[in-house]
Coordinates of C-alpha atoms in Angstrom, one line a residue:
M12 CA 6.5 -39.8 32.4
S13 CA 9.1 -38.2 34.6
M14 CA 9.7 -39.5 38.1
N15 CA 11.0 -38.0 41.3
G16 CA 14.0 -39.5 43.1
G17 CA 11.9 -42.0 45.1
A18 CA 10.2 -43.4 42.0
A19 CA 13.6 -43.7 40.2
E20 CA 15.0 -45.6 43.1
R21 CA 12.3 -48.2 42.7
E22 CA 12.9 -48.6 38.9
W23 CA 15.4 -51.2 37.9
A24 CA 17.5 -51.7 34.8
S25 CA 18.7 -55.1 33.6
Y26 CA 22.1 -55.6 32.0
T27 CA 23.5 -58.8 30.4
V28 CA 27.2 -59.2 31.1
R29 CA 29.4 -59.3 28.0
P30 CA 32.9 -60.9 27.7
G31 CA 35.5 -58.6 29.4
D32 CA 33.0 -56.9 31.8
T33 CA 33.9 -56.5 35.4
I34 CA 32.1 -54.8 38.3
W35 CA 34.8 -52.1 38.3
T36 CA 34.6 -51.3 34.6
L37 CA 30.8 -51.3 34.6
T38 CA 30.7 -49.0 37.6
R39 CA 33.3 -46.6 36.3
H40 CA 31.8 -46.2 32.8
S41 CA 28.1 -46.6 33.4
L42 CA 27.2 -45.7 37.0
D43 CA 27.2 -42.3 38.8
C44 CA 29.7 -43.3 41.5
L45 CA 32.4 -45.9 42.2
C46 CA 30.9 -46.1 45.7
R47 CA 28.1 -48.3 44.2
V48 CA 30.5 -51.3 43.7
Q49 CA 30.0 -53.1 47.0
T50 CA 26.2 -52.5 47.1
L51 CA 25.9 -53.7 43.4
M52 CA 27.8 -56.9 44.3
D53 CA 25.6 -57.5 47.3
M54 CA 22.3 -57.0 45.6
N55 CA 23.4 -59.3 42.7
G56 CA 25.1 -62.0 44.8
I57 CA 28.6 -61.4 43.2
R58 CA 31.6 -62.8 45.0
A59 CA 34.3 -62.4 42.3
P60 CA 34.0 -58.9 40.9
L61 CA 36.8 -59.5 38.3
Q62 CA 35.3 -62.8 37.0
L63 CA 31.8 -62.0 35.8
A64 CA 30.4 -64.8 33.6
P65 CA 29.1 -63.6 30.2
G66 CA 25.4 -63.9 30.1
T67 CA 24.9 -63.0 33.7
V68 CA 22.0 -60.6 34.2
L69 CA 22.7 -57.8 36.6
K70 CA 19.9 -55.6 38.1
V71 CA 20.8 -52.0 38.7
P72 CA 18.6 -49.2 40.2
S73 CA 18.0 -46.8 37.3
A74 CA 18.7 -43.8 39.6
W75 CA 22.4 -45.0 39.7
L76 CA 22.9 -44.9 35.9
K77 CA 25.3 -42.3 34.7
R78 CA 23.8 -39.5 32.5
I79 CA 25.9 -39.1 29.4
A80 CA 25.5 -36.1 27.1
S81 CA 24.1 -37.1 23.7
Q82 CA 23.0 -35.4 20.5
A83 CA 20.2 -35.4 18.0
A84 CA 20.9 -35.9 14.3
V85 CA 19.4 -33.4 11.8
E86 CA 17.7 -35.7 9.4
H87 CA 15.8 -33.3 7.2
V88 CA 15.5 -29.5 6.7
S89 CA 13.2 -27.6 4.3
G90 CA 12.9 -23.9 4.1
E91 CA 14.6 -21.5 6.5
V92 CA 15.6 -23.1 9.9
M93 CA 18.1 -21.4 12.2
W94 CA 19.7 -22.6 15.5
S95 CA 22.1 -21.6 18.2
V96 CA 23.3 -22.9 21.6
S97 CA 21.4 -20.1 23.3
S98 CA 19.1 -17.2 22.6
D99 CA 21.9 -14.6 23.2
R100 CA 24.3 -16.2 20.7
P101 CA 24.2 -15.6 16.9
M102 CA 21.9 -18.0 15.0
Q103 CA 23.2 -20.0 12.1
A104 CA 21.5 -22.1 9.4
L105 CA 20.6 -25.7 10.4
V106 CA 21.6 -28.2 7.7
P107 CA 20.9 -31.9 7.2
G108 CA 23.5 -34.2 8.5
A109 CA 24.5 -31.9 11.4
T110 CA 24.1 -32.9 15.1
I111 CA 23.0 -30.8 18.0
G112 CA 22.8 -31.3 21.7
A113 CA 21.6 -29.5 24.7
P114 CA 21.4 -26.6 25.3
A115 CA 20.2 -25.5 21.8
V116 CA 17.5 -23.2 20.3
V117 CA 15.9 -24.1 17.0
Q118 CA 13.8 -21.5 15.2
T119 CA 11.8 -22.2 12.0
A120 CA 10.5 -19.5 9.6
S121 CA 7.0 -19.6 8.0
N122 CA 8.4 -21.8 5.3
G123 CA 10.8 -23.8 7.5
Q124 CA 10.7 -27.2 9.2
C125 CA 13.1 -29.8 10.3
A126 CA 13.3 -33.4 11.7
L127 CA 15.6 -34.4 14.5
R128 CA 16.4 -38.1 15.0
L129 CA 17.4 -39.1 18.5
P130 CA 19.9 -41.9 19.3
D131 CA 17.1 -44.3 20.2
G132 CA 15.3 -43.8 16.9
S133 CA 12.7 -41.4 18.3
L134 CA 11.7 -38.5 15.9
V135 CA 10.9 -34.9 16.6
L136 CA 9.4 -32.8 13.8
I137 CA 9.5 -29.0 14.3
R138 CA 6.9 -27.3 12.2
P139 CA 7.0 -23.8 10.6
D140 CA 6.8 -20.7 12.8
S141 CA 8.2 -22.5 15.9
L142 CA 10.7 -21.7 18.6
V143 CA 11.9 -24.8 20.4
R144 CA 14.6 -25.2 23.1
L145 CA 16.5 -28.5 23.7
Q146 CA 17.1 -28.5 27.4
T147 CA 18.2 -32.1 27.9
V148 CA 19.6 -34.7 25.5
T149 CA 21.2 -37.5 27.5
R150 CA 21.5 -41.2 27.5
T151 CA 22.1 -43.5 30.5
G152 CA 24.9 -45.9 31.0
L153 CA 24.4 -49.7 30.5
V154 CA 20.9 -49.6 28.9
Q155 CA 21.2 -46.4 26.8
G156 CA 17.9 -45.0 28.2
L157 CA 17.3 -41.7 26.4
S158 CA 16.2 -38.5 28.2
L159 CA 14.9 -35.6 26.2
V160 CA 13.4 -32.4 27.6
V161 CA 12.3 -29.8 25.1
K162 CA 10.4 -26.6 25.6
V163 CA 8.1 -25.3 22.9
E164 CA 8.1 -21.5 23.4
R165 CA 5.8 -21.2 20.4
G166 CA 4.8 -23.3 17.4
T167 CA 4.2 -27.0 17.1
I168 CA 6.3 -30.2 17.3
E169 CA 5.3 -33.8 16.3
N170 CA 6.8 -36.6 18.3
R171 CA 7.2 -40.3 17.5
V172 CA 8.7 -41.6 20.7
Q173 CA 10.3 -45.1 21.1
P174 CA 9.3 -47.1 24.2
R175 CA 11.2 -45.7 27.2
K176 CA 14.0 -47.6 28.7
P177 CA 14.9 -47.5 32.4
G178 CA 16.3 -44.2 33.4
G179 CA 15.0 -42.4 30.3
R180 CA 12.2 -39.9 29.9
F181 CA 10.6 -37.8 27.2
Q182 CA 9.2 -34.5 28.3
V183 CA 7.7 -31.5 26.4
D184 CA 7.4 -28.2 28.3
T185 CA 5.3 -25.3 27.3
P186 CA 4.4 -22.0 29.0
S187 CA 1.0 -23.6 29.9
A188 CA 1.7 -27.2 30.8
V189 CA 4.1 -30.2 30.6
A190 CA 3.5 -33.4 28.5
T191 CA 5.4 -36.6 29.5
V192 CA 5.3 -40.0 27.8
R193 CA 6.7 -43.5 27.9
G194 CA 6.5 -44.1 24.1
T195 CA 3.9 -42.7 21.8
D196 CA 2.9 -40.6 18.7
F197 CA 1.7 -37.2 19.7
T198 CA 1.6 -33.5 18.8
V199 CA 2.2 -30.5 21.1
S200 CA 1.6 -26.9 20.2
A201 CA 1.9 -23.6 22.1
H202 CA 0.1 -20.6 20.8
D203 CA -1.5 -17.6 22.6
A204 CA -0.8 -19.0 26.1
V205 CA -2.6 -22.3 25.2
M206 CA -1.0 -25.7 25.0
R207 CA -2.7 -28.2 22.7
T208 CA -1.9 -31.9 22.7
A209 CA -3.3 -34.6 20.3
V210 CA -2.4 -38.3 20.9
L211 CA -2.4 -40.7 17.9
G212 CA -0.7 -43.7 19.7
G213 CA 0.3 -44.7 23.2
A214 CA -0.6 -42.3 26.0
V215 CA 0.5 -38.9 27.3
Q216 CA 0.2 -37.2 30.7
V217 CA -0.4 -33.5 30.7
R218 CA 0.1 -31.6 33.9
N219 CA 0.6 -28.1 35.4
G220 CA 0.4 -26.6 38.8
Q221 CA -3.4 -26.8 38.8
G222 CA -3.8 -30.5 37.9
A223 CA -3.1 -33.4 35.6
Q224 CA -4.9 -35.5 32.9
H225 CA -4.1 -38.8 31.3
L226 CA -4.6 -38.8 27.5
P227 CA -5.1 -42.2 25.8
A228 CA -4.7 -42.7 22.0
G229 CA -7.3 -40.9 19.9
T230 CA -7.8 -38.0 22.4
G231 CA -6.6 -34.5 23.0
L232 CA -7.0 -31.4 25.0
A233 CA -6.3 -27.7 25.1
V234 CA -5.1 -26.1 28.4
A235 CA -4.6 -22.4 29.0
T236 CA -1.9 -21.0 31.4
G237 CA -3.1 -21.0 35.0
V238 CA -6.0 -23.4 34.3
A239 CA -6.2 -27.0 35.2
P240 CA -6.2 -29.4 32.3
S241 CA -9.7 -30.4 31.3
R242 CA -10.9 -33.9 30.5
P243 CA -9.6 -35.2 27.2
I244 CA -11.9 -35.2 24.2
A245 CA -12.1 -37.5 21.2
L246 CA -10.2 -36.3 18.1
L247 CA -12.0 -35.8 14.8
P248 CA -12.1 -38.8 12.5
A249 CA -9.8 -39.1 9.6
P250 CA -11.1 -37.5 6.3
A251 CA -12.5 -39.6 3.5
A252 CA -9.7 -41.0 1.2
S253 CA -11.9 -41.1 -1.9
A254 CA -11.6 -37.3 -2.4
V255 CA -7.8 -37.3 -2.7
P256 CA -6.4 -37.7 -6.3
N257 CA -4.0 -40.5 -7.0
V258 CA -1.9 -38.5 -9.4
I259 CA -1.1 -34.8 -9.3
E260 CA 0.3 -33.1 -12.4
R261 CA -0.3 -29.5 -11.7
F262 CA -0.5 -27.4 -8.5
P263 CA -2.4 -25.9 -6.8
V264 CA -4.9 -28.6 -6.0
V265 CA -8.0 -28.2 -3.8
V266 CA -9.2 -31.4 -2.2
E267 CA -13.0 -31.4 -2.2
L268 CA -13.9 -33.1 1.0
P269 CA -17.5 -33.6 2.3
V270 CA -18.7 -31.2 4.9
V271 CA -18.3 -32.7 8.4
A272 CA -19.8 -31.2 11.5
G273 CA -17.2 -29.6 13.9
V274 CA -14.5 -29.2 11.2
K275 CA -13.0 -25.7 11.1
G276 CA -10.2 -26.4 8.7
Y277 CA -7.5 -28.8 7.6
R278 CA -3.8 -29.2 7.9
T279 CA -2.0 -31.2 5.1
Q280 CA 1.6 -32.5 5.1
W281 CA 3.7 -34.3 2.5
Q282 CA 6.0 -37.1 3.7
L283 CA 8.5 -37.1 0.8
G284 CA 9.0 -40.6 -0.5
G285 CA 6.8 -41.9 2.3
A286 CA 9.6 -41.1 4.9
A287 CA 8.1 -39.8 8.2
A288 CA 11.1 -37.5 8.7
K289 CA 11.0 -35.7 5.3
V290 CA 8.0 -33.5 5.8
V291 CA 6.7 -30.5 3.9
T292 CA 3.8 -28.8 5.6
E293 CA 1.1 -27.0 3.7
R294 CA -0.8 -24.0 5.2
V295 CA -4.0 -24.6 7.2
A296 CA -7.0 -23.9 5.0
V297 CA -10.8 -24.3 5.2
R298 CA -10.4 -26.9 2.4
P299 CA -7.2 -28.9 1.9
T300 CA -5.2 -26.8 -0.6
L301 CA -2.0 -28.3 -2.0
I302 CA 0.5 -25.8 -3.2
G303 CA 3.4 -28.3 -3.7
D304 CA 6.3 -26.0 -2.9
G305 CA 9.3 -28.2 -2.2
V306 CA 7.5 -31.3 -3.3
P307 CA 9.5 -33.1 -6.1
D308 CA 8.2 -35.6 -8.6
G309 CA 7.7 -39.1 -7.1
R310 CA 5.5 -41.2 -4.8
H311 CA 4.8 -39.4 -1.5
T312 CA 2.5 -39.8 1.4
L313 CA -0.1 -37.1 1.8
R314 CA -1.4 -36.7 5.4
I315 CA -4.6 -34.7 6.0
R316 CA -5.9 -33.9 9.5
A317 CA -9.1 -32.0 10.4
L318 CA -9.0 -29.1 12.9
D319 CA -11.8 -28.8 15.5
D320 CA -13.2 -25.9 17.5
H321 CA -10.4 -26.2 20.0
G322 CA -7.6 -26.2 17.4
L323 CA -6.9 -29.8 17.9
E324 CA -5.8 -31.9 14.9
G325 CA -7.8 -35.0 14.3
L326 CA -6.8 -38.5 13.3
P327 CA -4.8 -38.6 10.1
L328 CA -5.6 -39.7 6.6
D329 CA -2.4 -41.0 4.9
V330 CA -2.7 -41.5 1.2
T331 CA 0.0 -42.4 -1.4
V332 CA 0.0 -39.8 -4.2
Q333 CA 2.1 -39.7 -7.3
V334 CA 3.4 -36.2 -8.2
H335 CA 4.3 -35.9 -11.8
R336 CA 4.9 -32.4 -13.0
R337 CA 8.3 -32.5 -14.6
P338 CA 9.4 -31.7 -17.2
D339 CA 7.0 -28.7 -17.4
P340 CA 4.6 -28.8 -20.4
P341 CA 5.2 -26.4 -23.2
I342 CA 3.7 -22.9 -23.0
Y343 CA 1.2 -22.7 -25.8
L344 CA 1.2 -19.8 -28.2
G345 CA -1.4 -20.8 -30.7
P346 CA -4.1 -21.5 -31.8
L347 CA -5.8 -19.4 -29.2
P348 CA -8.3 -21.1 -26.8
D349 CA -11.7 -21.7 -28.4
V350 CA -10.6 -20.3 -31.7
V351 CA -12.7 -20.8 -34.8
L352 CA -10.8 -21.5 -38.0
Q353 CA -11.2 -22.8 -41.5
E354 CA -7.8 -24.6 -42.2
E355 CA -7.7 -28.3 -42.4
R356 CA -4.1 -28.4 -41.0
P357 CA -3.6 -25.3 -38.8
D358 CA -0.2 -24.5 -37.3
I359 CA 0.4 -25.3 -33.6
T360 CA 3.0 -23.1 -31.9
W361 CA 4.6 -23.0 -28.5
A362 CA 7.5 -21.5 -26.6
Q363 CA 10.6 -23.7 -27.0
G364 CA 11.7 -25.3 -23.7
S365 CA 14.8 -27.2 -22.7
T366 CA 13.7 -30.6 -24.0
R367 CA 14.5 -31.9 -27.4
E368 CA 11.0 -33.3 -28.2
V369 CA 7.4 -32.8 -27.3
R370 CA 4.3 -35.0 -27.6
L371 CA 1.1 -33.8 -29.3
Q372 CA -2.3 -35.3 -29.1
V373 CA -5.4 -34.2 -31.0
A374 CA -8.8 -35.8 -30.5
S375 CA -12.5 -35.2 -31.0
D376 CA -13.3 -35.8 -27.4
P377 CA -11.8 -34.0 -24.3
E378 CA -10.8 -37.3 -22.7
F379 CA -8.6 -38.3 -25.7
G380 CA -10.0 -41.8 -25.7
Q381 CA -9.1 -42.3 -29.3
P382 CA -6.7 -39.6 -30.4
W383 CA -6.8 -38.7 -34.1
I384 CA -3.1 -37.6 -33.7
D385 CA -0.7 -38.9 -31.1
A386 CA 2.8 -38.1 -32.2
T387 CA 6.3 -37.0 -30.9
V388 CA 7.7 -34.0 -32.7
S389 CA 10.9 -32.0 -32.5
N390 CA 10.8 -29.1 -30.0
D391 CA 11.0 -26.4 -32.7
G392 CA 8.2 -24.3 -31.4
R393 CA 5.9 -24.9 -34.5
T394 CA 4.3 -27.8 -36.3
A395 CA 1.5 -28.1 -38.7
M396 CA -1.4 -30.4 -37.8
L397 CA 0.0 -33.8 -38.9
K398 CA -3.3 -34.9 -40.3
A399 CA -6.2 -32.9 -41.7
I400 CA -9.1 -32.3 -39.3
T401 CA -12.6 -32.4 -40.4
A402 CA -15.2 -29.7 -39.6
G403 CA -16.3 -29.8 -36.0
V404 CA -14.9 -29.4 -32.4
W405 CA -11.4 -30.7 -31.7
Y406 CA -9.2 -30.8 -28.6
W407 CA -5.4 -30.8 -28.4
R408 CA -2.7 -30.9 -25.7
M409 CA 1.1 -31.2 -25.4
A410 CA 3.7 -32.6 -23.1
S411 CA 7.5 -32.3 -22.9
I412 CA 9.7 -35.4 -23.2
D413 CA 12.8 -35.6 -21.0
D414 CA 16.2 -36.9 -22.1
K415 CA 15.2 -40.4 -21.0
G416 CA 12.2 -40.4 -23.4
E417 CA 9.8 -40.1 -20.5
P418 CA 6.9 -37.6 -21.1
G419 CA 6.0 -35.1 -18.4
P420 CA 2.5 -34.1 -17.5
W421 CA 0.1 -32.9 -20.1
G422 CA -0.4 -29.2 -20.5
P423 CA -4.0 -27.8 -20.3
T424 CA -6.4 -29.1 -22.9
Q425 CA -7.2 -26.6 -25.6
R426 CA -10.4 -26.5 -27.7
L427 CA -10.6 -25.4 -31.3
T428 CA -13.4 -25.4 -33.9
R429 CA -12.8 -26.1 -37.5
Q430 CA -15.6 -24.3 -39.4
P431 CA -16.9 -26.0 -42.5
A432 CA -16.9 -24.2 -45.8
P433 CA -20.3 -22.6 -46.7
P434 CA -22.6 -24.6 -48.8
Q435 CA -22.3 -24.1 -52.6
A436 CA -25.8 -22.6 -53.3
N437 CA -27.5 -22.2 -56.7
P438 CA -29.9 -19.4 -57.6
P439 CA -33.6 -20.3 -57.0
T440 CA -35.3 -21.9 -60.0
K441 CA -38.9 -22.6 -61.0
E442 CA -39.9 -26.1 -60.3
A443 CA -43.6 -27.1 -60.8
D444 CA -44.8 -23.6 -60.2
H445 CA -42.6 -23.1 -57.1
L446 CA -39.3 -21.4 -56.6
V447 CA -36.8 -23.9 -55.2
M448 CA -33.4 -23.1 -53.6
R449 CA -30.8 -25.9 -53.9
W450 CA -27.3 -26.3 -52.6
E451 CA -24.5 -28.9 -52.3
P452 CA -24.7 -31.0 -49.1
V453 CA -22.1 -30.4 -46.5
P454 CA -20.5 -33.5 -44.9
G455 CA -21.6 -33.9 -41.3
A456 CA -24.4 -31.3 -41.5
L457 CA -27.3 -32.1 -39.2
R458 CA -29.5 -29.4 -40.6
Y459 CA -29.4 -26.1 -42.6
E460 CA -30.6 -22.6 -42.0
V461 CA -31.8 -20.5 -45.0
S462 CA -32.0 -16.7 -44.7
L463 CA -34.5 -15.0 -46.9
S464 CA -34.8 -11.2 -47.1
D465 CA -36.4 -8.4 -49.2
V466 CA -33.8 -6.2 -51.0
G467 CA -34.1 -2.5 -50.1
H468 CA -36.9 -2.8 -47.6
G469 CA -34.7 -3.1 -44.4
D470 CA -36.9 -5.8 -43.0
A471 CA -35.2 -8.4 -40.8
A472 CA -34.4 -11.6 -42.7
K473 CA -36.5 -14.6 -42.1
V474 CA -34.7 -17.8 -41.3
H475 CA -36.1 -21.2 -42.3
V476 CA -34.7 -24.4 -40.9
V477 CA -34.2 -27.4 -43.2
E478 CA -33.7 -30.8 -41.7
K479 CA -30.9 -32.6 -43.7
D480 CA -32.4 -32.0 -47.2
A481 CA -30.2 -29.8 -49.3
Y482 CA -33.1 -27.7 -50.8
L483 CA -36.0 -25.4 -49.8
A484 CA -39.2 -24.6 -51.6
L485 CA -39.5 -20.8 -51.1
P486 CA -42.8 -19.4 -49.9
D487 CA -45.4 -18.8 -52.6
D488 CA -46.5 -15.5 -51.0
L489 CA -43.3 -13.6 -51.5
P490 CA -44.0 -10.0 -52.4
P491 CA -43.0 -8.7 -55.9
G492 CA -39.5 -7.3 -56.1
Q493 CA -35.9 -8.4 -55.5
H494 CA -35.0 -10.9 -52.8
E495 CA -31.8 -12.4 -51.4
V496 CA -31.3 -15.9 -50.1
S497 CA -28.3 -17.6 -48.5
V498 CA -27.8 -20.8 -46.6
R499 CA -25.4 -22.2 -43.9
A500 CA -24.8 -25.7 -42.4
L501 CA -25.2 -26.6 -38.8
L502 CA -23.1 -29.5 -37.4
A503 CA -22.8 -31.1 -34.0
H504 CA -21.7 -29.1 -30.9
D505 CA -23.4 -26.0 -32.4
V506 CA -20.7 -25.7 -35.1
A507 CA -22.0 -23.5 -38.0
S508 CA -20.5 -22.8 -41.4
Q509 CA -20.4 -19.3 -42.8
W510 CA -23.3 -18.1 -44.8
S511 CA -23.1 -18.8 -48.5
A512 CA -22.9 -16.0 -51.0
P513 CA -26.3 -14.4 -51.3
Q514 CA -28.3 -15.3 -54.3
R515 CA -30.6 -12.6 -55.7
F516 CA -33.8 -13.3 -57.5
T517 CA -36.9 -11.3 -58.7
V518 CA -40.5 -12.1 -58.0
E519 CA -42.6 -10.7 -60.8
R520 CA -45.8 -8.9 -60.0
K521 CA -48.9 -11.0 -60.7
W522 CA -51.7 -9.0 -62.4
P523 CA -55.3 -10.0 -61.6
W524 CA -57.3 -11.6 -64.4
W525 CA -60.6 -9.8 -64.0
P526 CA -59.6 -6.4 -65.6
A527 CA -59.2 -8.3 -68.9
L528 CA -62.8 -9.4 -68.7
L529 CA -63.9 -5.8 -68.4
L530 CA -62.2 -5.1 -71.8
L531 CA -64.2 -7.8 -73.4
I532 CA -67.6 -6.5 -72.3
P533 CA -68.0 -3.8 -75.2
L534 CA -67.3 -6.5 -77.7
A535 CA -70.1 -8.6 -76.4
L536 CA -72.7 -5.8 -76.7

């Protein structure tokens, strides 16, 4: 935390003498005034100012240390980030590798963010939609104590601060309050005249003209302009790791997390390659929604934090995720999704991409546990099915293969149905005083449906189900006249063949026997 002059006078810095050091050179280069020489000699018991023994430890009041202008290194930039030495000067693009000191103004667009590395290793991440002023960037003589004062006009910064050395300080100003630290991991935001601070490690003091609060790790608070800081509250716990996928091949991805009381939304960030400075921030959403803009293929750290009623971000969940979406899978042209076809070896077509080869898999299960076809083919935009497929439901997918022979992610799984040929049916024949319809069995058929209708009567056909047997004894009570009968096979997954060609047959009228007896009566008289 920052100190007034009296507090600084009571803080001491220790310096170990190196070969070639003298009281005069140390005072000239590292202290604020040459007038400190005699006092420094007296308080350290030095009698020969030009003959300091290497290894001697000198004690120096930190208030005497010279403040030397320093700079922050721009370690990472993504999206649109602009900066200038002041608000009334033209802004220019901030680029990685640049250095900036104080004063400076940094402004990030809705898609922009940047990371500033300070000389002591501390890190400041400026999130999207932020306006931040660097008011002080200095280091002290002798012990290189860093002093940084930034003002967040609007937006959010994340800070990973190294332990403070004598004479140094780290302070974040906002329109509502000031946060000071000795070394910690914390976030400060300024929106709508409210300052929000969440502390992940170490401790932070938040103060304004109305009061002050000490925030230990795992706590946070929101303070409005003109209102005393309230007591800190516990941050929300980290989300469950089990809901986050280990591999992502296509974006967007919605992470389905269990409902937790008090959670109003989630903020997600990518730490590219696991580096804390290389951050890509996703938009806040009710459910963590990963768009992946600016996220290359590779192993990254995904950080998810819940937001509470006060807008405070909770404890983070950090998960390693493999992003694998290059090269892009081919764009399928055919067969169309869920198509029904009769060919044993249908053509598969796609839009030719930039790779030389593609990989094709065909299987009878959507998980492709035992692919029927798993082959690499030339990226010509067309190939016939490499092996004949039997009647039933099939699944297929494709992936592009890069110049190193490495396949990219699979494209979406497509389903097709190969319809079996209709059964070869024979006309009904008389068998033991019954009309019997027979047909050739269809491989894989679980049952058959037989459609029977009267010709010329317009009545709906009656369907009879036959379990496995390839014949049906037609009903004995069929009315006289012409009838049509056809059959189709039913396979697994509700796959049905076409109906066979209808077979026509005639049922003769049956005359009653008793009129013939009436003709015989006169002969008997």
